[in-house]
């Protein structure tokens, strides 16, 4: 890591519209091309997620996205793989409940990178370890095909309860579309994450722009 | 990492009989109990391998084995997961061809930990990146059920060719039993690795002792 490139004062702005990559959904266009289009449309951060594949594949995909993001100012996070994030010099990591413990990762890597943590319940969001995370990713809000092992969907009401118990910056994930954004307003969120809606879109820039406008227009 | 606990002068001695753990084969006894027995029998290093399971499981298993090894002087390596190795303060990591690149891991972590690299061919063993590894794990010598995705078995002759092109400390892995040790003599090896032969043994201490005596008796 080369020092905090995302000051804490910018964190909430960076969380507005988070793209989580899915190579299968990006298809033949490739992940970097979809990322470039999504950023042109208004994505404010990118998390590279490679569920299947080796660490070497993961590192290569992170570097390709890093190259695509060069000069845009949009931060890059790595899902799960802390070693890949460190080797690549990413801006942060996003951890799940079964990944390396967030408090230990924070102690190891210090304050200079963003750490996100996935939570699916009030219990998880109020756990003391959350204090070591910069933000919480809450979900799934709705059922989603991109993460078949995900917990039972929270729905907007459940999401609001989890966000209220979080006491930290929070984003929602899982089945989010532009049409569903109104249901997420007033739920205490800083932003929303998108996977399939943008990665599988024929025109990722257009869909990203629609999500961004929908979110910015009716925020909080 | 807390400094090199295994001086280079001890490396070849440490490689004599390497136990690679397999939780399924250890069964209800648990990995730490099998490790303790194997060390009592003469194992000189332990590599914790958790192919399935989350990073959190992996970290927990590494720590449990670390506890079992406390005071024995036997070093602990972690398979694949560099971040787990660093968090746990392990003595080293063992990397495969599709794991994080050995040269980058060496630059990142410095000289103070052991790095092993798996190779399956003369080509891989003569690659320039091998210079960043402390030792090479060559295999599989014979077919093995514990790594169904492994390359075609080298056989003792093929193993000798790979070891000759390595030019670094080397151990053999894959289907090794006490009865097969004579076939590995004079092949340029510093030691042998065992997975199923010890992990699945009714008495791991006895089998480890047999392997150790067989190897020490007819070394090189």
XYZ file of C-alpha atoms in Angstrom, chain B residues 22 25 49 142-149 174-175 196:
14
model
C -5.010 -32.690 4.967
C -7.456 -37.483 6.048
C -2.791 -26.876 3.409
C 3.745 -40.981 -8.295
C 0.005 -40.568 -8.806
C -1.821 -39.410 -5.705
C -5.431 -39.185 -4.663
C -4.838 -36.147 -2.417
C -4.217 -33.840 -5.368
C -6.406 -34.995 -8.243
C -5.558 -31.871 -10.296
C 3.368 -37.366 -4.469
C 2.644 -40.926 -3.468
C -1.789 -39.163 3.000
